[in-house]
Amino acid sequence: MPWRPALRPAERAGAILRDAGCRGWVHARRVDDPDDDIGLDPDDIVPIASVYKAALALVWALDADAGALDPRERLSLRPSGRTPGPTGLSILSDDVEMSSRDLVRLALTLSDNAAADHLLDLLGGPARVSAVLAGLGHEITVRGGTRHSLAMGLQETGTPDEASYMRALADIHRDVVTSQYDPALATSASARTLTGLLADLWGDRLVPGEHGDVVRGAMTRQVSSHRLRSGLPHDDVDIAGKTGTLGTLRHEVGVVTFPDEVPIAVAVLTRSARPERHLPVVDAAIGAAAAAVVHPLRAPL
Amino acid sequence: MDLIKHLRYFVTVAEEQHIGHAADELSMTQPPLSQGIQRLERRWGLRLFDRRPRGVQLTEAGAALLASAQHVLDAADDLDREAGEKSDDGRPRRLGLPGDLGSVAMDCAALAAEALTPTGTTLQPVIAATTSLVDQLGRGEIDLAVVQHPAVVDGLDLGPVHSLPRTLAVATSHAAAAAHEVHLPVALPPRSHNPPAHDQLVDALRRAGYTGAVRSVATPAEAAALTASGLTCTVHTLADLPARLRPLAGPAVDLRVRVATARLAPADEQRDLVAHALETRLASG
């Protein structure tokens, strides 16, 4: 009889997320032990929005380790066709010359849409990235980067640009539906798959060296701190995370490290009933739900 | 062997005491009825009837078994009837309505009942909080519901979102002209009735400059009474605002609702009639 995790922390996480007006999918485990875990519908496939950039970064690190790409090669990035977004290269007007390892840093710390799309192109596109991840046992179906997701969304909502698309998704008077909410059509993964990916990065199994450090270091420096961090606001606890946000989808996956303890990988994926762009109640609930499942798993090194 | 059918032959022949009359009664010809009786006699290894010149007569064994055979047939008839009542045609349709729909709930119930009248089906309204209606739909306890939007609604099929005009209201004697001048607590249904819609409503009041406390009350009647007494303000549907309350322009607090059914619920014409009536009523605001 396999060991079954206690249900109570998962139920608590579910109640926290429901109270914040969302449906939630949660999974947490120590990076060294996939079997002692806590999950709330952890195997449901959910659209992961920008969380996929963490998976992209893992593939980049593997390619760099294998010598398939030179992480320092200077890339000329033209503004034409640059993916829009709120941060990083996405807001720049002019040519940029940058290495791929710095693209990784922008994609992870700022969730830079343009940087991530450049990386996706560099790594061979959605099919190859999905295949590499599948080869590692991670079922993360990449169906396109932000450029693709945006193009689909504009078409489906009949909006001319990113700003009006975002306004359409946030319309409180309608229920706006896009393929980007559909796990069969958008880049998607389960919460358990995402913690497995983080465990691979942190367990030093796949990318132990310099290139893994670029990814781990950038996730530690993520500027967003309103989700996982809000539930674990302790200065001596490290959190390396990656958020994902699109319309009603609000996610964060991360690795929580208490001093002298085994790092814990946690994924909290949500879809809120309210469509508004700013929902601090949901962001805080993601942190509280993470705390509810992380604490019971803590163990000394 | 179809035992129920053969028991019916047995009981009918016993009642008529004549194969020909029994065959008429059963709307069949005589030979298959005789063969049926013979099959039953072979199955049980005994004679049920003695053949006489002008009919048949129950044997002692046949007479002893008759009551039990009749009992089995009665039970089978009861089972059929019970199943028929459970089937979609006869059963009342259960319509869930949120408690804070005001007079629109009454409209919805009346129009839904009217839509069902030609089919001979009755309507049973169920008043509950949106979170509870969603759960009841998921468990198949109600056929359809009007639920608030937004709400966490996994596993439901949903119609379009309809807006019902709603307003921040104070007692007619209250001096305030705008939301930011109201310093009374606002009486609202409990947040647990549907947290996302509640939070959205409170955010809209804050957006309009209202700074008062939120006071949770059990029923709309309580909210209206407290507000009429000058102790609170409240949020009320505009169409049926009580005479003692006065609307305050400003906050965008319209009530949003939609018609919901369980995803993968079996096809049901009566339910669809009700859904259509509800959509028509709600679309008219």
XYZ file of C-alpha atoms in Angstrom:
586
model
C 0.000 0.000 0.000
C 1.678 3.244 -1.102
C 1.921 6.005 1.436
C -0.883 8.518 1.028
C -0.305 12.137 1.984
C -2.670 13.580 4.537
C -5.515 15.465 2.905
C -5.924 18.270 5.359
C -3.351 20.811 4.098
C -4.617 20.361 0.531
C -8.185 20.900 1.669
C -7.092 24.027 3.501
C -5.372 25.329 0.392
C -8.554 24.623 -1.565
C -10.697 26.494 0.960
C -8.338 29.486 0.908
C -8.490 29.703 -2.883
C -12.270 29.201 -3.011
C -12.719 31.958 -0.471
C -10.705 34.248 -2.742
C -13.115 33.421 -5.562
C -10.998 31.033 -7.580
C -10.555 27.465 -8.622
C -7.091 26.194 -7.696
C -4.605 23.473 -8.560
C -1.767 22.950 -6.098
C 1.207 20.660 -5.684
C 4.141 20.736 -3.274
C 7.047 18.361 -2.556
C 10.595 18.452 -1.251
C 13.002 18.616 -4.185
C 14.633 15.336 -3.100
C 11.445 13.316 -2.675
C 8.618 13.130 -5.234
C 6.519 10.758 -3.130
C 5.997 12.745 0.053
C 3.754 15.377 -1.467
C 0.586 17.406 -1.044
C -1.732 18.071 -3.947
C -5.056 19.623 -4.868
C -6.092 18.240 -8.265
C -2.338 18.143 -8.980
C -2.670 16.150 -12.205
C -5.247 18.342 -13.949
C -3.779 20.006 -17.012
C -4.018 23.797 -16.712
C -2.950 26.627 -19.066
C 0.208 27.979 -17.414
C 0.697 31.381 -19.113
C 4.171 32.818 -18.395
C 5.094 30.016 -15.998
C 6.245 28.315 -19.193
C 9.243 30.670 -19.256
C 10.798 28.603 -16.430
C 10.544 25.486 -18.611
C 12.052 27.417 -21.499
C 14.968 28.426 -19.280
C 15.608 24.801 -18.328
C 15.830 23.819 -21.995
C 18.203 26.738 -22.593
C 20.465 25.559 -19.741
C 20.527 22.006 -21.123
C 21.419 23.275 -24.604
C 24.137 25.502 -23.159
C 25.558 22.611 -21.095
C 25.535 20.396 -24.174
C 27.362 23.041 -26.197
C 24.452 23.281 -28.626
C 24.454 27.045 -28.186
C 26.908 29.644 -26.950
C 25.186 31.388 -24.039
C 27.433 34.427 -24.486
C 26.928 34.887 -28.217
C 25.772 38.420 -28.901
C 22.378 38.385 -30.583
C 21.041 41.331 -32.582
C 17.416 41.834 -31.672
C 15.406 44.106 -33.954
C 12.316 45.952 -32.745
C 10.183 44.852 -35.688
C 7.828 42.068 -34.624
C 9.019 42.361 -31.034
C 6.379 40.890 -28.699
C 4.638 43.580 -26.646
C 4.351 43.402 -22.899
C 4.693 45.452 -19.744
C 8.401 44.938 -19.029
C 11.938 44.463 -20.348
C 12.706 44.314 -24.053
C 8.950 44.401 -24.702
C 8.821 48.110 -23.877
C 11.944 49.107 -25.832
C 11.863 50.895 -29.199
C 15.321 50.283 -30.593
C 17.751 47.562 -31.631
C 19.238 45.587 -28.766
C 22.342 43.408 -28.719
C 22.279 40.836 -25.960
C 23.445 37.336 -25.057
C 20.983 34.476 -24.591
C 21.890 34.118 -20.922
C 20.801 37.701 -20.376
C 17.587 37.002 -22.278
C 16.996 34.192 -19.757
C 17.544 36.640 -16.899
C 15.051 39.153 -18.315
C 12.491 36.446 -19.130
C 12.638 35.116 -15.565
C 13.116 38.211 -13.394
C 10.705 40.489 -15.298
C 8.642 37.952 -17.227
C 9.839 39.791 -20.346
C 7.629 38.595 -23.202
C 9.958 39.730 -25.981
C 13.028 38.155 -24.377
C 11.176 34.854 -23.916
C 9.962 34.794 -27.528
C 13.541 35.428 -28.769
C 14.667 32.490 -26.618
C 11.881 30.276 -27.908
C 12.989 30.995 -31.488
C 16.636 30.394 -30.567
C 15.817 27.028 -28.958
C 14.022 25.757 -32.056
C 10.400 26.698 -31.398
C 7.471 25.162 -29.485
C 7.689 21.648 -30.932
C 11.351 21.179 -30.094
C 11.015 22.690 -26.597
C 8.027 20.417 -25.860
C 9.975 17.423 -27.151
C 13.035 18.166 -25.002
C 10.810 18.570 -21.928
C 8.961 15.344 -22.763
C 12.321 13.590 -23.062
C 13.010 14.623 -19.445
C 9.622 13.234 -18.394
C 7.976 16.657 -18.115
C 4.671 16.789 -19.925
C 4.584 20.509 -20.669
C 2.925 21.136 -24.001
C 4.320 24.386 -25.407
C 1.881 25.532 -28.082
C 3.616 28.818 -28.764
C 5.186 31.744 -26.994
C 3.558 34.995 -25.948
C 3.504 36.269 -29.560
C 1.405 33.271 -30.578
C -0.853 33.476 -27.519
C -1.432 37.171 -28.138
C -2.228 36.639 -31.828
C -4.817 33.987 -30.928
C -6.327 36.194 -28.235
C -6.608 39.254 -30.479
C -8.298 37.206 -33.165
C -10.764 35.540 -30.788
C -11.747 38.713 -28.967
C -11.740 40.865 -32.098
C -9.376 43.386 -30.549
C -6.712 45.370 -32.457
C -3.881 45.468 -29.906
C -2.578 44.133 -26.603
C -4.089 46.922 -24.498
C -7.610 46.430 -25.840
C -7.232 42.644 -25.589
C -6.353 43.019 -21.890
C -9.357 45.330 -21.404
C -11.625 42.802 -23.144
C -10.421 39.984 -20.854
C -11.101 42.201 -17.818
C -14.690 43.107 -18.825
C -16.874 42.547 -15.764
C -20.076 42.687 -17.840
C -19.335 39.672 -20.012
C -17.720 36.278 -19.779
C -14.922 36.573 -22.323
C -13.634 33.239 -23.529
C -10.353 32.641 -25.328
C -8.503 29.516 -26.382
C -5.780 30.744 -24.033
C -7.933 29.511 -21.112
C -8.256 26.077 -22.719
C -5.701 23.440 -21.669
C -6.161 21.734 -25.028
C -5.183 24.838 -26.992
C -2.831 26.879 -24.783
C 0.592 26.043 -23.341
C -0.367 23.801 -20.437
C 0.931 21.518 -17.696
C -0.162 20.009 -14.395
C 0.904 21.375 -11.006
C 2.767 18.096 -10.341
C 4.708 18.386 -13.596
C 5.770 21.922 -12.679
C 7.121 20.942 -9.245
C 8.940 18.066 -10.957
C 10.574 20.532 -13.311
C 11.657 22.734 -10.399
C 12.985 19.704 -8.530
C 15.104 18.863 -11.569
C 16.530 22.380 -11.555
C 17.141 22.500 -7.813
C 18.080 18.880 -7.234
C 21.177 19.439 -9.380
C 20.214 16.380 -11.410
C 20.110 17.979 -14.839
C 21.937 21.287 -14.857
C 24.313 21.368 -11.906
C 26.726 23.979 -13.227
C 27.007 27.521 -14.407
C 23.990 27.497 -16.717
C 21.713 26.058 -14.073
C 22.932 28.822 -11.768
C 21.850 31.463 -14.295
C 18.313 30.041 -14.175
C 18.204 29.483 -10.400
C 19.743 32.892 -9.721
C 17.308 34.712 -12.001
C 14.288 33.002 -10.424
C 15.586 34.044 -6.995
C 15.675 37.646 -8.217
C 12.151 37.665 -9.645
C 10.657 41.104 -9.034
C 7.104 39.862 -8.390
C 6.602 39.244 -4.695
C 2.835 39.550 -4.339
C 1.988 35.841 -4.571
C 4.176 33.095 -3.007
C 6.198 35.645 -1.037
C 3.090 37.239 0.500
C 2.365 33.952 2.292
C 5.966 33.329 3.353
C 7.205 36.850 4.155
C 10.267 35.727 6.118
C 13.563 37.416 5.230
C 15.647 34.330 5.975
C 13.532 32.156 3.681
C 14.615 32.134 0.022
C 11.964 31.982 -2.645
C 12.829 31.458 -6.287
C 9.689 31.809 -8.363
C 8.047 32.335 -11.698
C 4.606 33.838 -12.037
C 2.124 33.477 -14.855
C -0.792 35.837 -15.471
C -3.360 36.099 -18.232
C -6.886 37.377 -17.701
C -8.410 35.182 -15.005
C -5.306 32.964 -14.735
C -2.931 33.741 -11.870
C -0.131 31.322 -11.068
C 3.186 31.054 -9.340
C 5.573 28.158 -9.110
C 8.674 28.332 -6.981
C 11.184 26.757 -4.667
C 10.992 27.711 -1.003
C 14.169 27.220 1.029
C 14.187 27.575 4.795
C 17.718 27.787 6.309
C 19.240 24.304 6.799
C 16.184 22.598 5.341
C 15.460 20.678 2.137
C 14.143 23.065 -0.546
C 10.432 22.594 -1.286
C 9.002 22.983 -4.773
C 5.467 24.370 -4.879
C 3.055 25.195 -7.685
C -0.152 27.175 -7.142
C -2.257 27.621 -10.284
C -5.534 29.537 -10.134
C -8.393 30.665 -12.291
C -10.502 33.381 -10.714
C -14.197 34.016 -11.172
C -13.552 37.761 -11.346
C -11.939 39.007 -14.545
C -10.384 42.234 -13.208
C -6.676 42.743 -13.796
C -5.900 43.685 -10.211
C -7.077 41.163 -7.632
C -4.818 41.407 -4.580
C -7.175 39.036 -2.747
C -6.206 36.264 -5.192
C -2.488 37.096 -5.120
C -2.545 36.884 -1.311
C -4.538 33.632 -1.422
C -1.849 32.085 -3.649
C 0.694 32.895 -0.925
C -1.552 31.593 1.853
C -2.327 28.385 -0.057
C 1.398 27.845 -0.688
C 2.161 28.307 3.013
C -0.581 25.786 3.878
C 1.071 23.067 1.792
C 4.762 23.981 2.272
C 4.925 23.968 6.074
C 3.789 20.340 6.544
C 6.571 19.167 4.186
C 9.496 20.924 5.905
C 12.454 18.695 6.785
C 16.049 19.327 7.898
C 18.892 18.779 5.445
C -38.353 -17.687 -20.009
C -40.087 -14.360 -19.294
C -41.528 -15.268 -15.898
C -43.574 -12.075 -15.503
C -45.316 -12.689 -18.857
C -46.075 -16.324 -17.967
C -47.374 -15.345 -14.521
C -49.759 -12.973 -16.249
C -51.010 -15.888 -18.402
C -51.449 -18.003 -15.276
C -53.357 -15.365 -13.314
C -55.569 -14.381 -16.244
C -56.522 -17.983 -17.069
C -57.250 -18.581 -13.371
C -59.535 -15.533 -13.292
C -61.363 -16.359 -16.543
C -61.418 -20.151 -15.961
C -61.356 -20.448 -19.758
C -58.360 -20.383 -22.149
C -60.297 -18.664 -24.958
C -61.641 -15.883 -22.742
C -58.237 -15.392 -21.169
C -56.649 -15.158 -24.635
C -59.193 -12.427 -25.522
C -58.403 -10.642 -22.288
C -54.669 -10.785 -23.090
C -55.225 -9.766 -26.750
C -53.649 -12.946 -28.064
C -54.693 -16.197 -29.706
C -55.379 -19.402 -27.831
C -52.473 -21.678 -28.943
C -49.569 -19.572 -27.639
C -51.456 -19.047 -24.355
C -51.964 -22.810 -23.936
C -48.299 -23.375 -24.756
C -47.328 -20.718 -22.230
C -49.306 -22.394 -19.471
C -47.718 -25.740 -20.394
C -44.215 -24.177 -20.229
C -44.956 -22.838 -16.741
C -46.221 -26.281 -15.656
C -43.030 -27.899 -16.991
C -40.841 -25.299 -15.239
C -42.457 -26.009 -11.901
C -43.070 -29.729 -12.477
C -46.775 -29.619 -11.578
C -50.226 -29.195 -13.105
C -51.836 -25.776 -12.636
C -55.187 -26.460 -14.293
C -57.465 -29.420 -14.914
C -58.929 -29.226 -18.409
C -62.712 -29.455 -18.378
C -65.248 -29.618 -21.257
C -66.308 -26.006 -20.731
C -63.152 -24.439 -19.509
C -60.396 -25.038 -17.018
C -60.255 -25.287 -13.220
C -57.336 -24.541 -10.902
C -55.704 -27.588 -9.367
C -54.962 -27.584 -5.657
C -51.305 -26.701 -6.403
C -52.387 -23.947 -8.842
C -54.727 -22.418 -6.257
C -51.920 -22.457 -3.674
C -49.572 -20.566 -6.013
C -52.079 -18.016 -7.322
C -51.696 -15.485 -4.484
C -47.913 -15.438 -4.804
C -48.114 -15.020 -8.569
C -50.542 -12.114 -8.134
C -48.154 -10.587 -5.588
C -45.211 -10.711 -8.015
C -47.322 -9.081 -10.754
C -48.482 -6.310 -8.402
C -44.881 -5.642 -7.357
C -43.804 -5.480 -11.008
C -46.601 -2.987 -11.744
C -45.538 -0.865 -8.748
C -41.941 -0.890 -9.994
C -43.040 0.284 -13.434
C -45.108 3.085 -11.958
C -42.296 4.218 -9.669
C -39.824 4.261 -12.553
C -42.326 6.265 -14.615
C -42.568 8.883 -11.882
C -38.780 9.120 -11.774
C -38.606 9.535 -15.522
C -38.175 12.993 -16.942
C -41.715 13.648 -17.964
C -43.583 13.639 -14.691
C -41.093 14.936 -12.144
C -41.233 18.605 -11.018
C -38.334 20.691 -12.344
C -36.204 22.279 -9.642
C -35.068 25.849 -10.331
C -32.420 27.405 -8.082
C -32.618 31.152 -7.448
C -30.233 33.288 -5.379
C -31.786 34.940 -2.333
C -30.791 38.465 -3.330
C -32.568 38.614 -6.676
C -35.446 40.670 -5.214
C -38.695 40.662 -7.165
C -36.830 39.269 -10.191
C -36.786 35.904 -8.370
C -40.583 35.967 -8.233
C -40.734 36.837 -11.948
C -38.336 34.041 -12.803
C -40.311 31.473 -10.801
C -43.653 32.583 -12.279
C -42.394 32.638 -15.879
C -40.679 29.277 -15.455
C -43.876 27.747 -14.067
C -45.860 29.210 -16.992
C -43.369 27.767 -19.470
C -43.901 24.318 -17.943
C -47.720 24.452 -17.763
C -48.383 23.108 -21.306
C -46.208 20.070 -20.550
C -48.121 19.223 -17.360
C -44.903 19.513 -15.333
C -44.677 21.602 -12.191
C -41.913 23.918 -11.001
C -40.207 23.789 -7.663
C -38.181 26.930 -6.856
C -35.192 26.499 -4.515
C -33.857 29.675 -2.901
C -30.199 29.472 -1.820
C -26.850 31.251 -1.958
C -24.974 31.098 -5.263
C -22.202 28.853 -3.851
C -24.863 26.409 -2.642
C -26.728 26.498 -5.989
C -23.479 25.667 -7.803
C -22.952 22.682 -5.487
C -26.573 21.537 -5.900
C -26.250 21.702 -9.700
C -23.071 19.645 -9.502
C -24.819 16.984 -7.414
C -27.850 16.934 -9.738
C -30.212 18.080 -6.958
C -31.586 20.951 -9.038
C -32.151 21.092 -12.791
C -30.983 24.627 -13.452
C -30.313 27.855 -11.602
C -29.857 31.552 -11.922
C -26.438 32.206 -10.368
C -24.546 35.395 -9.690
C -21.685 36.407 -11.919
C -18.851 36.261 -11.046
C -18.879 32.931 -9.226
C -16.599 29.899 -9.178
C -18.552 27.687 -11.559
C -16.488 24.689 -12.617
C -18.480 21.974 -14.341
C -21.442 24.134 -15.356
C -22.799 25.238 -18.705
C -23.543 28.942 -18.553
C -25.679 31.348 -20.527
C -24.749 34.963 -21.251
C -24.233 37.433 -18.402
C -27.281 39.651 -17.715
C -27.156 42.896 -15.739
C -29.960 43.904 -13.382
C -29.841 47.562 -12.302
C -28.982 47.898 -8.646
C -28.243 50.928 -6.518
C -26.721 52.027 -3.252
C -29.761 53.014 -1.171
C -30.350 55.024 2.005
C -33.495 55.939 3.976
C -35.535 58.615 2.176
C -34.871 60.927 5.145
C -31.087 60.557 4.837
C -29.290 63.728 3.749
C -26.447 62.214 1.700
C -26.353 63.000 -2.010
C -23.378 60.818 -2.961
C -21.710 57.609 -1.849
C -18.742 59.328 -0.187
C -21.142 61.291 2.043
C -22.680 58.124 3.489
C -20.985 57.212 6.747
C -23.367 54.421 7.714
C -22.342 50.763 7.517
C -23.607 48.989 4.390
C -25.912 46.009 5.064
C -25.083 43.173 2.645
C -25.725 39.419 2.456
C -22.908 37.343 4.000
C -19.716 37.244 1.939
C -19.823 33.436 2.078
C -22.911 33.480 -0.177
C -20.536 34.173 -3.074
C -17.150 35.685 -2.167
C -16.084 36.941 -5.635
C -19.328 38.880 -6.307
C -19.305 40.236 -2.754
C -15.704 41.423 -3.087
C -16.465 42.952 -6.474
C -19.427 44.852 -5.005
C -17.413 46.174 -2.053
C -14.592 47.208 -4.428
C -17.139 49.151 -6.530
C -18.405 50.978 -3.416
C -14.824 51.844 -2.408
C -14.141 52.999 -5.956
C -17.057 55.439 -5.581
C -15.603 56.813 -2.356
C -17.749 54.936 0.142
C -15.694 54.337 3.300
C -18.222 52.724 5.664
C -18.033 49.296 7.275
C -19.609 46.184 5.765
C -22.326 44.670 7.947
C -23.416 41.150 7.147
C -27.186 40.524 7.389
C -29.155 37.316 6.934
C -31.950 38.452 4.605
C -32.783 41.285 2.178
C -35.723 42.135 4.461
C -33.310 42.743 7.338
C -31.123 44.957 5.149
C -34.176 46.981 4.059
C -35.462 47.342 7.635
C -32.078 48.443 9.002
C -31.706 50.924 6.154
C -35.226 52.338 6.510
C -34.462 52.822 10.224
C -31.470 54.962 9.306
C -28.966 52.498 10.832
C -27.345 51.312 7.602
C -27.336 51.840 3.883
C -27.724 48.876 1.556
C -27.499 47.785 -2.062
C -30.906 47.028 -3.610
C -32.247 46.100 -7.031
C -33.663 49.285 -8.556
C -36.871 47.848 -10.001
C -38.327 46.941 -6.607
C -36.716 49.547 -4.371
C -39.017 49.977 -1.341
C -40.729 53.381 -1.065
C -38.908 54.171 2.172
C -35.505 53.849 0.479
C -33.844 56.308 -1.866
C -31.263 55.470 -4.554
C -27.874 57.221 -4.547
C -26.352 57.760 -7.966
C -22.717 56.892 -8.451
C -21.452 53.433 -7.582
C -21.629 50.905 -10.441
C -23.215 48.099 -8.440
C -25.460 46.361 -10.984
C -26.263 42.754 -10.150
C -24.943 40.328 -12.751
C -26.488 36.902 -13.177
C -26.577 34.048 -15.641
C -28.504 30.841 -16.196
C -26.542 27.710 -15.287
C -27.046 24.004 -15.870
C -24.810 21.063 -15.019
C -22.389 20.205 -17.801
C -23.152 16.740 -19.240
C -26.673 16.808 -17.782
C -28.971 14.620 -19.914
C -31.119 16.324 -22.554
C -34.378 17.616 -21.048
C -36.946 19.581 -23.046
C -38.739 20.874 -19.956
C -35.514 22.238 -18.473
C -34.730 23.936 -21.769
C -38.198 25.562 -21.805
C -37.495 27.007 -18.354
C -34.018 28.163 -19.392
C -35.462 29.945 -22.406
C -38.079 31.729 -20.272
C -35.375 32.809 -17.816
C -33.050 34.092 -20.535
C -35.888 36.153 -21.997
C -36.809 37.670 -18.633
C -33.231 38.417 -17.585
C -32.332 39.931 -20.955
C -35.068 42.514 -20.387
C -33.164 43.778 -17.303
